[in-house]
mmCIF file of C-alpha atoms in Angstrom:
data_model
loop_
_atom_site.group_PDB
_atom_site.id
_atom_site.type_symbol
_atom_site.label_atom_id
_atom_site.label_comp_id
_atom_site.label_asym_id
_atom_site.label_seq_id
_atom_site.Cartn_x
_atom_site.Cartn_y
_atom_site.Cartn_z
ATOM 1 C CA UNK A 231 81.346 86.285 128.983
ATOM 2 C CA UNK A 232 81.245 88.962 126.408
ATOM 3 C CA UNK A 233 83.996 91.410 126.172
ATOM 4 C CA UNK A 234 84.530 94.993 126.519
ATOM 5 C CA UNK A 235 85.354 95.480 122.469
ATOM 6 C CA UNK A 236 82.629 92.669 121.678
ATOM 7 C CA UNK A 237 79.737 94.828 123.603
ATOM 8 C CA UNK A 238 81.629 97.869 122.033
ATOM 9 C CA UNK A 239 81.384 96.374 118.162
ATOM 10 C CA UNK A 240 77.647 95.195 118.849
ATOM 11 C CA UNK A 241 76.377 98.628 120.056
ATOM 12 C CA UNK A 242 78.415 100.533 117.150
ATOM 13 C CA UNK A 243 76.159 98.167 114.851
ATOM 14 C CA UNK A 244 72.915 99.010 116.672
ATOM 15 C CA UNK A 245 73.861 102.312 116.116
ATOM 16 C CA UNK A 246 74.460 102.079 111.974
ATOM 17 C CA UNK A 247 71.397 99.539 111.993
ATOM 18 C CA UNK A 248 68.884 102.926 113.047
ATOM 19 C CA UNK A 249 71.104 105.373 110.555
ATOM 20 C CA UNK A 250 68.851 103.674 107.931
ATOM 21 C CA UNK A 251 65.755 105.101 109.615
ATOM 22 C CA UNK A 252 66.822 108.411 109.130
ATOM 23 C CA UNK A 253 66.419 108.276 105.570
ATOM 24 C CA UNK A 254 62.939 107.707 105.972
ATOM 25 C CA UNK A 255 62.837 110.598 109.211
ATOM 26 C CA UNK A 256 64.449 113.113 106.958
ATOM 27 C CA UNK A 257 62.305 114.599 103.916
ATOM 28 C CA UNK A 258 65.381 115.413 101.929
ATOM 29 C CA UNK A 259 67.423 113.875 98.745
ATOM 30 C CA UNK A 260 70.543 111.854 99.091
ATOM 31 C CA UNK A 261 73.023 113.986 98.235
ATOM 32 C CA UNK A 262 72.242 117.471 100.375
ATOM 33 C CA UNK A 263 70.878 115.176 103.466
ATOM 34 C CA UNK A 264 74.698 113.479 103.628
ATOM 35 C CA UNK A 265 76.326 116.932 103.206
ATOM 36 C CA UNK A 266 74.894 118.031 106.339
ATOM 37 C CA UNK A 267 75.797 114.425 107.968
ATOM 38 C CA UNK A 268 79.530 115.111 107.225
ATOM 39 C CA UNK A 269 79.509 118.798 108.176
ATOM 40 C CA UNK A 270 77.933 118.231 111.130
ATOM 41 C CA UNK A 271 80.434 115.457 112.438
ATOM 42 C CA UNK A 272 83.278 116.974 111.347
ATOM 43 C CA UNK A 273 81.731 120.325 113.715
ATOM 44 C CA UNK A 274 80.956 117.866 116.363
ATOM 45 C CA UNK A 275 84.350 116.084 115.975
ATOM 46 C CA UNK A 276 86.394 119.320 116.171
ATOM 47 C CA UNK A 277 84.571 120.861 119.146
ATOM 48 C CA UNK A 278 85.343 117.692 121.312
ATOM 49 C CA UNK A 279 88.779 117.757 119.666
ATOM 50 C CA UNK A 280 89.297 121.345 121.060
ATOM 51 C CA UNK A 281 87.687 120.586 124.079
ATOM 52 C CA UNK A 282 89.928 117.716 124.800
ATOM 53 C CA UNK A 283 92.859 120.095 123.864
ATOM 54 C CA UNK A 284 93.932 117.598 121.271
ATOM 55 C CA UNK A 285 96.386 118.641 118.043
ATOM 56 C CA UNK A 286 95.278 118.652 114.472
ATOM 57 C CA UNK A 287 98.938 117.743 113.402
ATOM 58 C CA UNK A 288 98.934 115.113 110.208
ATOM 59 C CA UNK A 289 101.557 114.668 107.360
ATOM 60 C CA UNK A 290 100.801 115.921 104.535
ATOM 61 C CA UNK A 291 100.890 112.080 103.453
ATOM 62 C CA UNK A 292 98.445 111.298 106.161
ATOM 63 C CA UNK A 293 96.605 114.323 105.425
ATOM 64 C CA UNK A 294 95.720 113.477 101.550
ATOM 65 C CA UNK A 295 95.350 109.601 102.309
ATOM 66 C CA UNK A 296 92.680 110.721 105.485
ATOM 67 C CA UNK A 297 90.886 113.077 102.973
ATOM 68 C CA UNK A 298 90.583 110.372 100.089
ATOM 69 C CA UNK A 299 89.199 107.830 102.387
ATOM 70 C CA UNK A 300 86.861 110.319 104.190
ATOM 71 C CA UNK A 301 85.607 110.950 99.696
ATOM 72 C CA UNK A 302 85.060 107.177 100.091
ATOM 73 C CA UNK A 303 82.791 107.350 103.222
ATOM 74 C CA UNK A 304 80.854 110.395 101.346
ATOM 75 C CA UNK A 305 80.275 108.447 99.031
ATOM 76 C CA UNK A 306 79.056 105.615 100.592
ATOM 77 C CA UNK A 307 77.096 107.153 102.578
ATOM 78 C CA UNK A 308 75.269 109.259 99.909
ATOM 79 C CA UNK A 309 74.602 105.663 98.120
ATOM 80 C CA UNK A 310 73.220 103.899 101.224
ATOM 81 C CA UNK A 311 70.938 106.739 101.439
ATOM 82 C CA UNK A 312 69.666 107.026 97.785
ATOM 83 C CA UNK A 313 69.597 103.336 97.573
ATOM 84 C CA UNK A 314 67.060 103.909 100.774
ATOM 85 C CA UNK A 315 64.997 106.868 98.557
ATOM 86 C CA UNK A 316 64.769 104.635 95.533
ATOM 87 C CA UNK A 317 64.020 101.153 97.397
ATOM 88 C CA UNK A 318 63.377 101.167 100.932
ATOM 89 C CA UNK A 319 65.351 100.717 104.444
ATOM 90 C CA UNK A 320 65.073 96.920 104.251
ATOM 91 C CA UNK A 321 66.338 96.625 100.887
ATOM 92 C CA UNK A 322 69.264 99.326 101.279
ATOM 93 C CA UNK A 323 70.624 97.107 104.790
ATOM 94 C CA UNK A 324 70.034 93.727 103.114
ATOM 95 C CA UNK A 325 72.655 94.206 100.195
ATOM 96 C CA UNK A 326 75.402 95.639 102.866
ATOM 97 C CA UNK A 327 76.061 91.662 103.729
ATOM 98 C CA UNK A 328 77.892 91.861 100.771
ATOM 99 C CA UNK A 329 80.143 94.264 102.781
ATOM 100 C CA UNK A 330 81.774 90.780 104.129
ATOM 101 C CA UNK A 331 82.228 89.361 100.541
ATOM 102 C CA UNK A 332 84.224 92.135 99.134
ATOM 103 C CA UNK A 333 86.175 92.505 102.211
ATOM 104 C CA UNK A 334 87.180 89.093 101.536
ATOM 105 C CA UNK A 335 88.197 89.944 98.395
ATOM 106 C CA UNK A 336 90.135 93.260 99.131
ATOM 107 C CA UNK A 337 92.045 92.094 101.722
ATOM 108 C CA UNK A 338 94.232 89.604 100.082
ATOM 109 C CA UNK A 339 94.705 92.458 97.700
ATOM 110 C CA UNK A 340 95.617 95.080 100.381
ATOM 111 C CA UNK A 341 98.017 92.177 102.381
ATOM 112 C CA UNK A 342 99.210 90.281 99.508
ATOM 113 C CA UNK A 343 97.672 86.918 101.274
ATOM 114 C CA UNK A 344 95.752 83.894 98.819
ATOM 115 C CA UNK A 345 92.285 83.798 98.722
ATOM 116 C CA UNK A 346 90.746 80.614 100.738
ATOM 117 C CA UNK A 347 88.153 78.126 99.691
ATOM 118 C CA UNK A 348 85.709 79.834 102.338
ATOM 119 C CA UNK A 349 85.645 83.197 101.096
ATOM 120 C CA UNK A 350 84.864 81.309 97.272
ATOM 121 C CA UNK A 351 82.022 79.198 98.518
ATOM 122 C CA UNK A 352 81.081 82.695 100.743
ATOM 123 C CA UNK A 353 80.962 84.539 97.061
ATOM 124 C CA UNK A 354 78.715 81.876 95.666
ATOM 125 C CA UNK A 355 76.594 81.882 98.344
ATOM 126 C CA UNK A 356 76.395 85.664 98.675
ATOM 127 C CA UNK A 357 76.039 85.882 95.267
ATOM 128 C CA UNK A 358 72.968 83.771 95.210
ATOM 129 C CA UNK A 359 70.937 85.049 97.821
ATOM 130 C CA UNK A 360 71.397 88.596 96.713
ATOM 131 C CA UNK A 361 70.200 87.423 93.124
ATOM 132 C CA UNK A 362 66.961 85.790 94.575
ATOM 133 C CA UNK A 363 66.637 89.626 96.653
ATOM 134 C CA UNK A 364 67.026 90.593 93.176
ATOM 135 C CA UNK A 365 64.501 89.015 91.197
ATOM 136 C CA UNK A 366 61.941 88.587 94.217
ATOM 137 C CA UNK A 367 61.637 92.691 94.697
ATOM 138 C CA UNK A 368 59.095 94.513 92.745
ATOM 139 C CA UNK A 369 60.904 95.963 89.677
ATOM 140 C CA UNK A 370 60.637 100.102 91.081
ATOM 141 C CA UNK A 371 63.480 98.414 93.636
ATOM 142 C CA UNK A 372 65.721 97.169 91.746
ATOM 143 C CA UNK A 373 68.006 99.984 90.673
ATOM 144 C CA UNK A 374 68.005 100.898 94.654
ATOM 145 C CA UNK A 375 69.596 97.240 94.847
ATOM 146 C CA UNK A 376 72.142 97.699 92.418
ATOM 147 C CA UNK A 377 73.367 100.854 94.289
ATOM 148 C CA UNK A 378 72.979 99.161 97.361
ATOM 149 C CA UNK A 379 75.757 97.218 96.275
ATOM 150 C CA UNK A 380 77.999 99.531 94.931
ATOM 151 C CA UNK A 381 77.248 100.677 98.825
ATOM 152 C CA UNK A 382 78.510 97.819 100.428
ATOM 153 C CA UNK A 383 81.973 97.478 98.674
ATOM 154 C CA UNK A 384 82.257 101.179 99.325
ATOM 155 C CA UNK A 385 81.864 100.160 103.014
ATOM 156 C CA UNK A 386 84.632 97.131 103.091
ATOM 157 C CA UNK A 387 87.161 99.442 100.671
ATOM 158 C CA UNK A 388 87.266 102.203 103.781
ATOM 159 C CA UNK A 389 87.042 99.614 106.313
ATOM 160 C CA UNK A 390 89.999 98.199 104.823
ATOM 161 C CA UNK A 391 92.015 101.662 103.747
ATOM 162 C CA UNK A 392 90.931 102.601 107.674
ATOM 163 C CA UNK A 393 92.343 99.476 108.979
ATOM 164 C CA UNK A 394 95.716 100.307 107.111
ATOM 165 C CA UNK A 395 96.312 103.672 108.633
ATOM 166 C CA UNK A 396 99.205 103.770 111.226
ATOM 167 C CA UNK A 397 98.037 102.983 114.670
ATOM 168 C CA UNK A 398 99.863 105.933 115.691
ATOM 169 C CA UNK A 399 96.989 108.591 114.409
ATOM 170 C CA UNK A 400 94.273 108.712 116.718
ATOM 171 C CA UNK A 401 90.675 107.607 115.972
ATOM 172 C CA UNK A 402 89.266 111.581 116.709
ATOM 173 C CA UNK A 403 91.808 112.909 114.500
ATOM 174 C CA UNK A 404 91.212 110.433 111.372
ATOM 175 C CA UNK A 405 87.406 110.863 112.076
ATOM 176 C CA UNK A 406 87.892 114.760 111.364
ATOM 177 C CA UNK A 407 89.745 114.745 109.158
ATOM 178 C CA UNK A 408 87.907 111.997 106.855
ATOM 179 C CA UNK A 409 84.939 114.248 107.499
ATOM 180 C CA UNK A 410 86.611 116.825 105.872
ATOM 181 C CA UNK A 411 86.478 115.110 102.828
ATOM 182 C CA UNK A 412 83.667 113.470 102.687
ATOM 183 C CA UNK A 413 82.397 116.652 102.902
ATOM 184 C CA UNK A 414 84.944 118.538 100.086
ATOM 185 C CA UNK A 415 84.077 115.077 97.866
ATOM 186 C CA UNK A 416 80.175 115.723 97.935
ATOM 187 C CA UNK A 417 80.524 119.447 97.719
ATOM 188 C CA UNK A 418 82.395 119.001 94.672
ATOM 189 C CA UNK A 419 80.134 115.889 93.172
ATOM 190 C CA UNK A 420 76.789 118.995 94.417
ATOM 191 C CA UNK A 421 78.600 121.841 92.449
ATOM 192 C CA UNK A 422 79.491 119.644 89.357
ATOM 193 C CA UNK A 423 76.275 117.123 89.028
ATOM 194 C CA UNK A 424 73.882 118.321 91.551
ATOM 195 C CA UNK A 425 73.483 122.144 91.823
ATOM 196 C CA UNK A 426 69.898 122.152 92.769
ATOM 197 C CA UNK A 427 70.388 120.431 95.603
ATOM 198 C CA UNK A 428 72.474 123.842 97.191
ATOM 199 C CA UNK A 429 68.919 124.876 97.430
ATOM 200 C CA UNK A 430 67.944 121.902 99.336
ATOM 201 C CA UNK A 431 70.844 122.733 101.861
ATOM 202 C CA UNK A 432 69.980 126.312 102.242
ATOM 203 C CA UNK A 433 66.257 125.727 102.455
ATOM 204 C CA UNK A 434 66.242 122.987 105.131
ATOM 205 C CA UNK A 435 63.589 122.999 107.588
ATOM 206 C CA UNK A 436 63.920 123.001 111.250
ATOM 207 C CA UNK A 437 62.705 119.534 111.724
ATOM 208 C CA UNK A 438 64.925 118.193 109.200
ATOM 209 C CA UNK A 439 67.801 119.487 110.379
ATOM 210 C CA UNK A 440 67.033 118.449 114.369
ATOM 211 C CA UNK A 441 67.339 115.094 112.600
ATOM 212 C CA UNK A 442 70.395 115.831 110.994
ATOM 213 C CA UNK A 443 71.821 117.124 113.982
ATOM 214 C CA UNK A 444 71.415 113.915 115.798
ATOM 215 C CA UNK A 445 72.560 111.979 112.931
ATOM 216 C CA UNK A 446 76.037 114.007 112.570
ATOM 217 C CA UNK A 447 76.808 114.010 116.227
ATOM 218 C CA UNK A 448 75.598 110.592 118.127
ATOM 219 C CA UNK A 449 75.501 108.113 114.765
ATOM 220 C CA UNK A 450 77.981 109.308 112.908
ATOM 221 C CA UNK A 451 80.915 111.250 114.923
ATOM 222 C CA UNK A 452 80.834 109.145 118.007
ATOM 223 C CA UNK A 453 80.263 106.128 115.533
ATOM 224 C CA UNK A 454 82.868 106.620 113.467
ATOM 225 C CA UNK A 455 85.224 107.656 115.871
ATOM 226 C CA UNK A 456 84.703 104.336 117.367
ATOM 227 C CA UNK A 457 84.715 102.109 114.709
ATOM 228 C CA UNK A 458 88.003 103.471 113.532
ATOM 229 C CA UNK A 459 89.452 102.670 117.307
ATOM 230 C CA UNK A 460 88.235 99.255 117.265
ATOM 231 C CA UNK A 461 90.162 98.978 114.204
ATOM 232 C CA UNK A 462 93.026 98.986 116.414
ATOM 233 C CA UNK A 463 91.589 96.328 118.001
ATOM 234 C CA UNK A 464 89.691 93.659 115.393
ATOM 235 C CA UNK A 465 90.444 93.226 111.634
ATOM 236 C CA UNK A 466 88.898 94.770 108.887
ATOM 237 C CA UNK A 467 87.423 91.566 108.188
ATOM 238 C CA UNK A 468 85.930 90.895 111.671
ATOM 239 C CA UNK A 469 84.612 94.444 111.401
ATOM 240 C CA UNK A 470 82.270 93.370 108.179
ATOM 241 C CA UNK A 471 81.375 90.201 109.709
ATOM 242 C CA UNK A 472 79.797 91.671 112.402
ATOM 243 C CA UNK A 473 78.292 94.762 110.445
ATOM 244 C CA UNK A 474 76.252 92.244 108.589
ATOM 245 C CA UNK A 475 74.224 92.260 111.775
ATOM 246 C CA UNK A 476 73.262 95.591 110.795
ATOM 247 C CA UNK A 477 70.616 94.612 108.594
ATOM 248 C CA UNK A 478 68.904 92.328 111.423
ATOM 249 C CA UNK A 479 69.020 95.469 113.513
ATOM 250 C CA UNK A 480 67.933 97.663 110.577
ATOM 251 C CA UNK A 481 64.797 95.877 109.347
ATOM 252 C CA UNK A 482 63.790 94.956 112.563
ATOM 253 C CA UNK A 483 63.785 98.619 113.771
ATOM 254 C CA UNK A 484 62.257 99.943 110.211
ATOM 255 C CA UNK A 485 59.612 97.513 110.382
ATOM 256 C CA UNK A 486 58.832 98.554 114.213
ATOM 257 C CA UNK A 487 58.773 102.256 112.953
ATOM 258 C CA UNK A 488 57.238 102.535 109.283
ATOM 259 C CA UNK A 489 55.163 99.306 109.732
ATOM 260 C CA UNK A 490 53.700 98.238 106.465
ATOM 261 C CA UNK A 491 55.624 100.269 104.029
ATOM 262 C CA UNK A 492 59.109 98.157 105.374
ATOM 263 C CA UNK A 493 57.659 94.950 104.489
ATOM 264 C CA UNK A 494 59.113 92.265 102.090
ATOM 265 C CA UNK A 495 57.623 88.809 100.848
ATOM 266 C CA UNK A 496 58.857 85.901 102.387
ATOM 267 C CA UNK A 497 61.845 85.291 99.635
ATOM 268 C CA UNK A 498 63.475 88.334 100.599
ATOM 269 C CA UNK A 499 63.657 87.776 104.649
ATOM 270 C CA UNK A 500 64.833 84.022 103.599
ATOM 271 C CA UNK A 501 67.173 85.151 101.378
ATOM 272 C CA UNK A 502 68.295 87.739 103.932
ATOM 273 C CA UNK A 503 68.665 85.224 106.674
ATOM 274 C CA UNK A 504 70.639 82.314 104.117
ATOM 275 C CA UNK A 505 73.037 85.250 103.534
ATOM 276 C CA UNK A 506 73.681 86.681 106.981
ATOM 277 C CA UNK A 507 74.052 82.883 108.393
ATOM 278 C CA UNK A 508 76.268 82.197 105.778
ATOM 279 C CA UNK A 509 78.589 85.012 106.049
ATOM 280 C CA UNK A 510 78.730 85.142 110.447
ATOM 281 C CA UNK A 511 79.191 80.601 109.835
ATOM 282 C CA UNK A 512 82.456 81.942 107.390
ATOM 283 C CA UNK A 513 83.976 83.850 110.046
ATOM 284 C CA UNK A 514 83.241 81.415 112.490
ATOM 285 C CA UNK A 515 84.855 78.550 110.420
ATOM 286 C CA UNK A 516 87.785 80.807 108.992
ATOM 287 C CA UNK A 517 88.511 82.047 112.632
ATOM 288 C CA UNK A 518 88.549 78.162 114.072
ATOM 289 C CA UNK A 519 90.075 76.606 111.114
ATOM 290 C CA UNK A 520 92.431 79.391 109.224
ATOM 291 C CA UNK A 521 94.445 81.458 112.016
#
């Protein structure tokens, strides 16, 4: 029978397997569409906060490790959703499997433990399928791959950093404050690189931002907020393994929306699949075999 924090982890990765729609559902670049994600979680996060009656009280330590991880998640979120602009959804989920290979990797680096002969045959693998993806997608793709990638080891460096954090802090607290800066990172990275896209934010049309609003509050607060409790729960590791479900989710909910425009040859679903397998058989094996 499945368990209360199995059902929870499943439906958190339903959730981030339909964030990838939005990038389609909302007419705006990268860069000012993800500003408005953060700022609107971290407004949704503090009114429950205040609500709740909770305290805001960090360390200073806490408070400038909280802030450069929330920078990471910025960041990774602005490069899921300009790989999305440049590729498509399908493309964008398929190279976050890789989130599970270079969580392998960080974590022995993060807890000083060896690398085992799973997570080496897992690279190969990995590293295979995504070079078929590679080569099998039209050429107009294939920069949206490579920062697809850079996407999914942003993804297993926070999930790791996040996983780190004393237990002590709770999950609406390190949620707000991470918000805070993402959204200082990617004001900073607008100001500096970007400035036209301040026009985008201040010009943003009602329906985009009805989007946006759902985005920030129900698949990013409440998501975040509880993938940083189960955290407390499951290991950073066991949180990758099961986002690479994500792009099942993902593709099968693009191609049920956008139809024709989500579709890839056969390679890339094959390669998809080999990968996925792969990477949920690791776990499997490492859980069974390497406790």
């Amino acid at each position: 029978m499945i368990s209360n924090v199995q059902f929870r982890l499943q439906f958190l990765v339903l959730l981030w397997g339909f964030t990838g729609v939005f990038g389609k559902l909302v007419t705006m670049n990268a860069l000012p569409m993800v500003w408005y994600r953060v700022l609107i979680a971290a407004i949704a996060v503090f009114v429950y906060m205040k609500f709740k009656k909770s305290d805001f009280q960090v360390s200073k330590k806490e408070l400038l490790t909280l802030l450069g991880i929330g920078g990471i998640v910025g960041i990774h979120w602005f490069t899921f959703y300009l790989s999305i602009k440049l590729s498509n959804i399908s493309i964008a989920l398929s190279t976050l499997s890789m989130g599970a290979l270079f969580s392998a990797v960080l974590e022995p680096i993060f807890f000083r433990r060896r690398i085992n002969l799973l997570e080496i045959i897992l690279a190969i693998i990995v590293s295979a399928c995504v070079a078929v993806i590679f080569n099998a997608s039209p050429d107009d793709y294939k920069l949206g791959i490579i920062i697809g990638i850079l996407c999914s080891f942003l993804s297993a460096l926070f999930a790791v950093l996040n996983s780190r954090l004393p237990k002590s802090i709770k999950p609406t607290k390190v949620t707000f404050f991470e918000m805070v800066g993402g959204l200082i990172t990617l004001s900073l990275i607008m100001v500096l690189f970007q400035p036209d896209a301040i026009t985008e934010v201040v010009n943003v049309s009602w329906s985009n931002l009805g989007w946006l609003i759902l985005l920030g509050v129900i698949f990013t607060a409440f998501a975040q907020i509880e993938s940083v409790a189960l955290l407390k729960h499951v290991s950073a590791f066991t949180m990758m393994l099961n986002v690479n479900l994500e792009p099942v989710y993902g593709i099968f909910l693009a191609s049920l929306i956008f139809g024709d425009s989500e579709l890839m040859t056969p390679v890339f679903y094959i390669a998809t699949g080999v990968m996925v397998l792969s990477i949920v058989m690791n776990g499997i094996l490492k859980a069974k075999f390497f406790k």
